Amino acid sequence: MRDETRIVHAGRHPEAFSGAVNPPVYHVSTVLSPNLADWEQKKEDYAAERPGMYYGRHGTPTLEALEEAIATLEGGHRAVLFPSGLAACAGAILSYVKAGDHILVTDSAYGPTRRVALRFLTRFGVTTEFYDPLIGAGIHALLRPNTSVVVVEAPGSLTFEMQDIPAIAAAAHRGGSIVIMDNTWATPLYFKPFEHGVDVSVQAATKYIVGHSDAMVGTVSVTKEAWPKLRTTHVDLGQTAGPDDVYLAQRGLRTMATRLKQHWESGVMLADWVSHQPEVERVLHPALPADPGHAIWKRDFLGASGLFGVVLKSVSKAAFAAFIDGLELYGIGASWGGYESLVMPFDPREVRSATRWPSTGPCFRIHAGLESPADLLVDLEAGFGRMRAAL
Ligand SMILES: *Cc1c(COP(=O)(O)O)cnc(C)c1O
């Protein structure tokens, strides 16, 4: 079966719900048992990881539907849900570290994930070392006997570097480390983490899976070997996700394959056009042939989402503001993956420590939404016109 088919069917069990196409939304904490035997059976089923309801936090058919679909699509053994993408990033790392460990985190990691490492893990005696995202097999030189986790993300948050995941994973595994990937950009459709050596894959489902900017969910899927530690940590930390948000995520998922094709096409078209503007120093989009990460993207990825970065030459603040402020179709805001286009100014220098950001011009990130690509282009053209006039 192809992914476009699996994404429609994975995790859905209409026969269990009187034929309803989508799983019902269970709003539940307490689950009542009619007698002692049933109560003990529920406990036993939960301990043995059999489906069923024992207590709201421990899973419901609503949550299981999304977990099953994500694990199936990403190619993992099992998946669990978190209340946000960041909670999933933190939960994934916490599952595999203990006091005295050393972890390696790509310098291009999602900013708040850096903070989990620097501000939170430090308090518990876990040391973090950031590394050059382009390190590849060279990561072996940074591995120590106590390196328990290597965090990868491709392309990188904000800066879009592609990482040689198979090379990094091979070195990490030789050193006995677990490889955790933030796979949000590619979604479970466009990068298959477990086929490339990743042990633990994180999705901010808030982005393309939800797809409508109206709910927050995180997912973590894992190999069979990595499952027991993830499950224990997820249970011990009391992590779950709200039933309505999870319902919206599984609802969004069903149309994601179709939506992504448009995000991909519009994103590449806009990125290519932007790359030819004289005010632009570089466009950060691995699906563009001129991108330094293009060869790895072609080798390992099955598609591209609609998110890319732009580095301008040194233009004045006023010219940059003239560009951003007049955009009509691109909302200024954090997050991405919804049906609507976004623009977000950023400064990579605020989230780097192992590598030096080589440019000084202002940067912005575009999320190409599902509007007409022609209209999106016209809006950008007008923006560059305003910037030019204000230079
Ligand atoms: C947005 C994002 C997250 C965090 O997801 P939230 O649901 O906003 O907490 C994690 N990783 C990446 C790459 C993201 O873009």
XYZ file of C-alpha atoms and ligand atoms in Angstrom:
406
model
C 0.000 0.000 0.000
C 1.191 3.500 -0.766
C 1.312 6.273 1.836
C -1.614 8.164 0.260
C -3.748 5.102 0.969
C -2.312 4.294 4.376
C -2.819 7.844 5.623
C -6.547 7.494 4.935
C -6.937 4.149 6.708
C -4.207 3.758 9.351
C -5.532 3.733 12.914
C -9.205 3.843 11.936
C -11.506 1.070 13.145
C -15.106 1.936 12.138
C -16.239 -1.605 12.999
C -15.442 -0.869 16.653
C -17.641 2.259 16.693
C -20.917 1.251 15.029
C -19.454 2.100 11.632
C -18.498 5.697 12.428
C -15.754 6.723 10.012
C -13.809 8.662 12.655
C -13.072 7.541 16.214
C -15.381 9.041 18.845
C -13.908 11.717 21.109
C -13.679 10.184 24.570
C -13.791 12.844 27.284
C -12.803 10.666 30.173
C -10.804 10.476 33.359
C -12.552 7.766 35.394
C -13.421 4.511 33.688
C -15.859 2.468 35.775
C -15.652 -1.263 36.319
C -18.789 -3.294 37.092
C -16.934 -5.636 39.461
C -13.586 -6.687 40.909
C -12.740 -9.140 38.153
C -13.182 -6.459 35.475
C -11.111 -3.973 37.458
C -8.270 -6.474 37.779
C -8.525 -7.405 34.112
C -8.240 -3.730 33.096
C -5.131 -3.307 35.238
C -3.604 -6.403 33.733
C -4.408 -5.300 30.183
C -2.815 -1.932 30.828
C 0.349 -3.495 32.245
C 0.539 -5.826 29.249
C 0.050 -2.878 26.864
C -3.170 -4.266 25.427
C -5.643 -1.671 24.107
C -8.543 -0.691 26.325
C -9.527 1.983 28.797
C -8.333 1.841 32.382
C -7.895 5.520 33.200
C -8.121 8.578 30.946
C -4.425 9.392 31.167
C -3.496 5.839 30.214
C -5.130 5.914 26.818
C -8.478 5.951 25.029
C -9.582 4.862 21.558
C -9.303 8.533 20.517
C -5.621 8.649 21.474
C -4.887 5.147 20.205
C -6.232 6.007 16.744
C -3.627 8.742 16.290
C -0.821 6.758 17.924
C -1.432 3.824 15.630
C -1.635 6.004 12.524
C 1.611 7.856 13.322
C 3.546 4.679 14.142
C 2.306 3.064 10.922
C 3.152 6.031 8.684
C 6.496 6.838 10.244
C 7.428 3.143 10.248
C 7.942 2.809 14.008
C 7.007 0.070 16.453
C 4.734 2.228 18.629
C 3.998 5.910 19.227
C 2.829 8.024 22.155
C 1.227 11.466 22.317
C 2.251 14.620 24.153
C 0.364 17.882 24.687
C 2.696 19.824 22.347
C 5.604 19.296 20.014
C 8.002 20.726 22.573
C 6.701 18.364 25.260
C 7.398 15.534 22.809
C 10.973 16.784 22.182
C 11.591 17.012 25.931
C 9.892 13.689 26.681
C 11.919 11.908 24.020
C 15.237 13.150 25.404
C 14.234 12.551 29.051
C 13.454 8.927 28.243
C 17.075 8.102 27.454
C 19.225 10.187 29.832
C 20.324 9.916 33.438
C 22.548 11.974 35.731
C 26.151 11.978 34.539
C 25.277 11.532 30.858
C 26.521 13.640 27.981
C 24.300 14.393 25.007
C 25.045 15.823 21.575
C 22.525 18.240 20.060
C 22.720 19.719 16.571
C 23.371 23.467 16.572
C 20.399 23.781 14.205
C 17.940 22.265 16.686
C 14.571 23.875 17.391
C 15.364 26.737 19.809
C 13.162 25.605 22.706
C 14.729 22.117 22.488
C 18.104 23.789 23.084
C 16.632 25.349 26.202
C 15.419 21.982 27.497
C 19.003 20.801 27.281
C 20.667 23.936 28.635
C 18.286 25.032 31.345
C 16.483 21.870 32.431
C 18.801 18.897 31.887
C 21.749 20.753 33.399
C 19.934 20.777 36.740
C 19.902 16.982 36.680
C 23.561 16.507 35.836
C 23.206 15.928 32.109
C 25.767 17.821 30.022
C 24.899 19.055 26.536
C 27.351 19.706 23.741
C 26.116 21.357 20.547
C 27.670 20.217 17.277
C 27.919 21.452 13.692
C 24.853 20.139 11.821
C 27.099 19.338 8.830
C 29.384 17.094 10.896
C 28.263 13.792 9.324
C 30.370 10.762 10.265
C 32.774 13.166 12.009
C 30.466 13.038 15.005
C 32.365 9.970 16.161
C 35.122 12.275 17.459
C 32.636 13.926 19.841
C 31.184 10.719 21.264
C 32.206 9.959 24.819
C 31.683 6.759 26.807
C 28.777 8.505 28.589
C 27.133 9.966 25.450
C 23.640 8.529 25.699
C 21.775 10.578 23.078
C 22.476 12.275 19.763
C 19.769 14.724 18.686
C 19.395 15.383 14.965
C 17.005 17.562 12.979
C 16.884 17.888 9.197
C 16.512 20.334 7.766
C 17.486 22.459 10.752
C 15.017 24.814 12.419
C 15.316 28.321 10.896
C 18.556 27.577 9.030
C 17.567 24.463 7.063
C 20.904 22.606 7.003
C 20.541 19.025 5.845
C 22.193 16.412 8.033
C 23.679 13.113 6.896
C 21.425 11.119 9.215
C 22.606 7.614 8.191
C 26.266 8.563 8.759
C 25.540 10.203 12.114
C 23.338 7.285 13.208
C 25.961 4.685 12.264
C 28.621 6.475 14.324
C 26.236 7.043 17.238
C 25.234 3.400 17.334
C 28.849 2.240 17.280
C 29.335 4.424 20.347
C 26.212 3.024 22.018
C 24.095 6.205 21.727
C 20.416 6.559 20.852
C 19.533 8.811 17.903
C 16.539 11.121 18.410
C 15.259 13.059 15.416
C 12.889 15.999 15.194
C 11.154 14.979 11.952
C 8.553 17.735 11.884
C 9.595 19.411 8.626
C 9.380 16.286 6.502
C 6.347 14.828 8.339
C 5.957 11.031 8.526
C 5.455 11.055 4.742
C 8.601 12.656 3.365
C 11.291 11.164 5.596
C 11.253 7.631 6.967
C 13.452 7.993 10.040
C 13.674 4.329 11.000
C 14.954 3.365 7.538
C 17.844 5.802 8.070
C 19.056 4.688 11.480
C 16.952 6.896 13.749
C 15.728 5.239 16.974
C 13.235 7.847 18.179
C 11.277 10.252 15.972
C 9.466 13.367 17.160
C 6.667 15.200 15.370
C 5.236 18.556 16.313
C 1.836 17.378 15.059
C 0.762 20.970 15.714
C 2.232 21.746 12.290
C 1.254 19.762 9.180
C -0.592 16.919 10.903
C -3.111 19.222 12.571
C -2.752 21.415 9.504
C -5.263 24.087 10.484
C -3.497 26.159 13.199
C -6.130 25.228 15.762
C -4.657 22.533 18.026
C -1.387 21.451 19.643
C -0.137 17.858 19.830
C 3.269 16.169 19.837
C 4.073 12.585 18.933
C 7.051 10.336 19.549
C 7.453 7.078 17.670
C 10.193 4.549 18.316
C 11.829 1.285 17.342
C 10.934 -1.848 19.296
C 14.214 -1.626 21.230
C 13.629 1.996 22.252
C 9.980 1.478 23.219
C 10.205 0.347 26.886
C 12.059 3.465 28.068
C 9.760 5.809 26.169
C 6.665 4.103 27.521
C 7.920 4.214 31.126
C 8.900 7.877 30.952
C 5.642 8.845 29.257
C 3.699 7.112 32.036
C 5.885 8.422 34.870
C 5.669 12.019 33.679
C 1.895 11.758 33.340
C 1.955 12.816 29.727
C -1.135 12.672 27.584
C -2.887 14.987 25.137
C -6.359 16.501 25.179
C -9.026 14.481 23.357
C -10.284 17.338 21.207
C -6.794 18.300 20.056
C -5.996 14.660 19.316
C -9.229 14.330 17.360
C -8.308 17.399 15.301
C -4.850 15.948 14.664
C -6.215 12.632 13.380
C -8.752 14.555 11.300
C -6.030 16.753 9.813
C -3.818 13.753 9.137
C -6.316 12.221 6.689
C -5.818 15.046 4.177
C -2.137 15.704 4.824
C -0.772 13.826 1.800
C -2.887 15.951 -0.536
C -2.178 19.204 1.300
C 1.562 18.581 1.403
C 1.832 18.281 -2.370
C 0.554 21.852 -2.692
C 2.725 23.177 0.174
C 5.737 21.547 -1.509
C 4.961 22.886 -5.001
C 4.150 26.420 -3.826
C 7.157 26.507 -1.486
C 9.620 25.527 -4.215
C 8.110 27.974 -6.692
C 8.279 30.894 -4.230
C 11.751 29.961 -2.967
C 13.071 29.772 -6.513
C 11.635 33.181 -7.383
C 12.995 34.746 -4.194
C 16.452 33.295 -4.866
C 16.681 35.417 -8.037
C 16.004 38.766 -6.341
C 19.039 41.081 -6.110
C 18.405 41.878 -2.407
C 18.692 38.192 -1.490
C 21.943 36.671 -0.292
C 20.709 33.059 0.009
C 17.563 31.017 0.086
C 17.519 28.117 2.558
C 15.526 25.320 0.935
C 17.003 21.852 0.423
C 14.735 21.080 -2.544
C 16.392 23.846 -4.596
C 19.243 22.374 -6.699
C 21.606 25.184 -5.617
C 21.123 24.424 -1.900
C 24.187 22.851 -0.215
C 21.923 20.186 1.280
C 20.222 19.275 -1.996
C 22.154 16.051 -2.635
C 21.257 14.646 0.801
C 17.647 15.742 0.404
C 17.435 13.917 -2.924
C 19.104 10.834 -1.527
C 17.090 10.468 1.690
C 13.836 12.436 1.439
C 10.640 11.715 -0.486
C 9.387 15.292 -0.708
C 9.536 18.788 0.735
C 7.153 20.753 2.869
C 6.331 24.421 2.332
C 8.691 25.950 4.875
C 11.922 27.698 3.868
C 14.223 30.511 4.915
C 15.570 33.624 3.218
C 18.743 35.549 4.078
C 18.758 39.093 2.778
C 21.821 41.159 2.004
C 22.322 44.009 4.439
C 19.178 46.073 3.956
C 17.993 48.777 6.330
C 15.514 48.038 9.089
C 13.063 50.389 7.371
C 13.344 48.511 4.074
C 12.874 45.186 5.847
C 9.840 46.540 7.706
C 8.382 47.881 4.444
C 8.612 44.364 3.041
C 7.164 42.535 6.063
C 4.502 45.020 7.138
C 2.774 45.351 3.785
C 2.346 41.636 3.090
C -1.330 40.827 2.728
C -1.462 37.047 2.524
C 1.412 36.148 4.848
C 0.513 36.505 8.499
C 3.350 37.431 10.859
C 3.496 34.668 13.414
C 5.189 31.644 14.945
C 4.438 28.053 14.031
C 3.613 26.764 10.532
C 1.984 23.856 8.744
C -1.502 25.356 8.647
C -3.480 26.058 5.476
C -2.558 29.749 5.637
C 0.720 31.364 4.641
C 3.029 32.887 7.222
C 6.165 34.978 7.409
C 8.435 35.122 10.448
C 11.532 37.321 10.853
C 14.369 35.589 12.717
C 17.985 35.983 13.770
C 19.898 32.673 13.760
C 22.644 34.157 15.930
C 20.344 33.941 18.939
C 20.227 30.142 18.736
C 23.772 29.051 17.842
C 26.785 28.190 19.898
C 28.858 25.549 18.087
C 28.886 27.247 14.709
C 29.087 30.814 13.484
C 26.261 32.218 11.359
C 28.092 33.780 8.395
C 25.567 36.439 7.358
C 24.599 39.808 8.793
C 21.461 40.639 6.787
C 17.966 40.144 8.165
C 16.351 36.734 7.740
C 12.789 35.620 7.383
C 10.999 32.326 7.125
C 8.105 31.658 4.783
C 5.438 29.053 5.200
C 3.726 28.613 1.840
C 0.070 27.926 2.565
C -2.709 26.631 0.358
C -3.667 29.936 -1.265
C -3.260 30.259 -5.028
C 0.513 30.152 -5.685
C 0.034 32.973 -8.207
C -1.486 35.218 -5.532
C 1.273 34.316 -3.079
C 3.841 35.317 -5.670
C 2.152 38.638 -6.455
C 2.169 39.493 -2.736
C 5.898 38.709 -2.465
C 6.659 40.695 -5.625
C 4.884 43.706 -4.153
C 6.843 43.221 -0.923
C 10.190 43.222 -2.716
C 9.016 46.306 -4.614
C 8.337 48.117 -1.314
C 11.707 47.011 0.060
C 13.501 48.290 -3.061
C 11.730 51.643 -2.856
C 12.773 52.023 0.798
C 16.423 50.998 0.318
C 6.982 23.982 16.328
C 8.070 22.999 16.473
C 8.182 22.227 17.621
C 7.298 22.440 18.825
O 5.954 22.175 18.571
P 4.829 22.880 19.499
O 3.634 22.044 19.240
O 4.731 24.280 19.031
O 5.308 22.766 20.914
C 9.186 21.294 17.675
N 10.039 21.119 16.657
C 9.958 21.840 15.528
C 10.925 21.600 14.443
C 8.981 22.805 15.405
O 8.930 23.551 14.294
